[in-house]
Coordinates of C-alpha atoms in Angstrom, one line a residue:
X1 CA 54.5 9.3 146.2
X2 CA 50.8 10.4 145.9
X3 CA 52.0 13.2 143.7
X4 CA 53.9 11.1 141.7
X5 CA 50.9 9.1 140.7
X6 CA 48.6 11.9 140.0
X7 CA 51.6 13.3 137.4
X8 CA 52.2 9.7 135.9
X9 CA 48.0 9.1 135.1
X10 CA 48.0 13.1 133.9
X11 CA 51.0 12.5 131.7
X12 CA 49.4 9.1 130.3
X13 CA 46.0 10.9 129.5
X14 CA 48.0 13.3 127.2
X15 CA 49.8 10.9 125.5
X16 CA 46.8 9.0 124.8
X17 CA 44.6 12.2 123.9
X18 CA 47.6 13.0 121.4
X19 CA 47.7 9.8 120.4
X20 CA 43.6 9.9 119.5
X21 CA 44.0 13.4 117.9
X22 CA 46.8 12.3 115.8
X23 CA 44.9 9.3 114.3
X24 CA 41.8 11.5 113.8
X25 CA 43.8 13.7 112.0
X26 CA 45.3 11.3 109.7
X27 CA 42.4 8.9 109.4
X28 CA 41.5 10.2 105.7
X29 CA 45.4 9.7 104.4
X30 CA 45.8 6.6 106.2
X31 CA 42.7 5.0 105.3
X32 CA 41.6 7.2 101.9
X33 CA 37.5 6.5 101.0
X34 CA 36.8 4.8 97.9
X35 CA 38.5 5.7 94.8
X36 CA 38.7 4.6 91.2
X37 CA 40.5 1.4 91.9
X38 CA 39.0 -1.5 94.2
X39 CA 40.0 -4.7 94.9
X40 CA 36.8 -7.1 94.1
X41 CA 38.4 -10.3 95.3
X42 CA 41.5 -12.0 96.1
X43 CA 42.3 -15.8 96.0
X44 CA 45.8 -16.6 97.9
X45 CA 48.0 -19.4 96.6
X46 CA 50.3 -19.3 99.3
X47 CA 52.7 -16.4 101.4
X48 CA 52.6 -13.6 99.3
X49 CA 51.1 -15.1 96.2
X50 CA 47.5 -14.6 94.5
X51 CA 45.3 -13.8 92.0
X52 CA 43.4 -10.6 92.6
X53 CA 40.1 -9.5 90.6
X54 CA 40.6 -5.5 90.8
X55 CA 37.8 -3.0 89.3
X56 CA 39.4 0.0 87.4
X57 CA 36.5 2.6 86.7
X58 CA 34.1 0.0 85.5
X59 CA 36.8 -2.8 83.9
X60 CA 37.6 -5.8 85.4
X61 CA 41.2 -6.9 85.4
X62 CA 43.0 -10.2 86.8
X63 CA 46.2 -9.5 88.2
X64 CA 48.5 -12.3 89.5
X65 CA 50.6 -11.2 92.5
X66 CA 54.0 -12.6 93.6
X67 CA 56.7 -11.7 95.7
X68 CA 58.2 -8.7 93.5
X69 CA 56.3 -8.6 90.9
X70 CA 52.6 -8.0 89.6
X71 CA 51.1 -9.6 86.1
X72 CA 48.1 -8.4 84.2
X73 CA 46.5 -12.0 83.5
X74 CA 43.8 -10.3 81.4
X75 CA 40.5 -8.7 81.5
X76 CA 37.5 -9.6 82.7
X77 CA 33.6 -9.2 80.8
X78 CA 32.1 -7.0 83.4
X79 CA 28.8 -9.0 83.2
X80 CA 30.8 -12.2 83.9
X81 CA 32.3 -10.9 86.9
X82 CA 29.1 -9.3 88.4
X83 CA 27.2 -12.2 88.1
X84 CA 30.1 -14.4 89.6
X85 CA 30.1 -12.3 92.3
X86 CA 26.1 -12.4 93.0
X87 CA 26.5 -16.1 93.1
X88 CA 29.3 -15.8 95.6
X89 CA 27.6 -14.2 98.1
X90 CA 27.6 -15.9 101.4
X91 CA 23.9 -17.3 101.9
X92 CA 22.1 -16.5 105.1
X93 CA 22.8 -18.3 107.9
X94 CA 19.8 -20.2 110.1
X95 CA 20.2 -19.3 113.7
X96 CA 21.4 -22.0 115.8
X97 CA 18.6 -23.3 118.6
X98 CA 20.8 -24.3 121.9
X99 CA 24.1 -26.5 122.0
X100 CA 22.4 -29.5 119.9
X101 CA 22.1 -27.2 117.0
X102 CA 25.2 -26.0 117.2
X103 CA 27.0 -29.5 116.9
X104 CA 24.0 -31.0 114.3
X105 CA 23.5 -34.0 116.0
X106 CA 27.1 -35.3 115.7
X107 CA 27.4 -35.9 119.7
X108 CA 24.0 -37.3 120.3
X109 CA 25.2 -39.6 123.0
X110 CA 26.3 -37.0 125.2
X111 CA 23.7 -34.1 125.0
X112 CA 20.9 -37.1 126.2
X113 CA 21.9 -36.8 129.4
X114 CA 22.3 -33.1 130.0
X115 CA 18.5 -32.4 128.1

């Protein structure tokens, strides 16, 4: 019984090692580095429907994406897109001090007993 367990563990480790090596080998092919086409933003309007802003070299285009087709909606001004992206960057979040700060005082009556 002990030998069977050791054999099973060795086989499992060999399989996991082989999987690890395979994933390392395929990493560059499955997830290639940054190329000349980059999706800048995507806004979903339902399952498999949305609008994407895509940067191709230095130009920006708006694409309508649906179930079975992609439609060019138009070219966008690079200055306008970059300005909109700067404005849309997430604001820095202030750290929350304790559980009271987390809920913003909405449950004052509950927390007065636990302070």
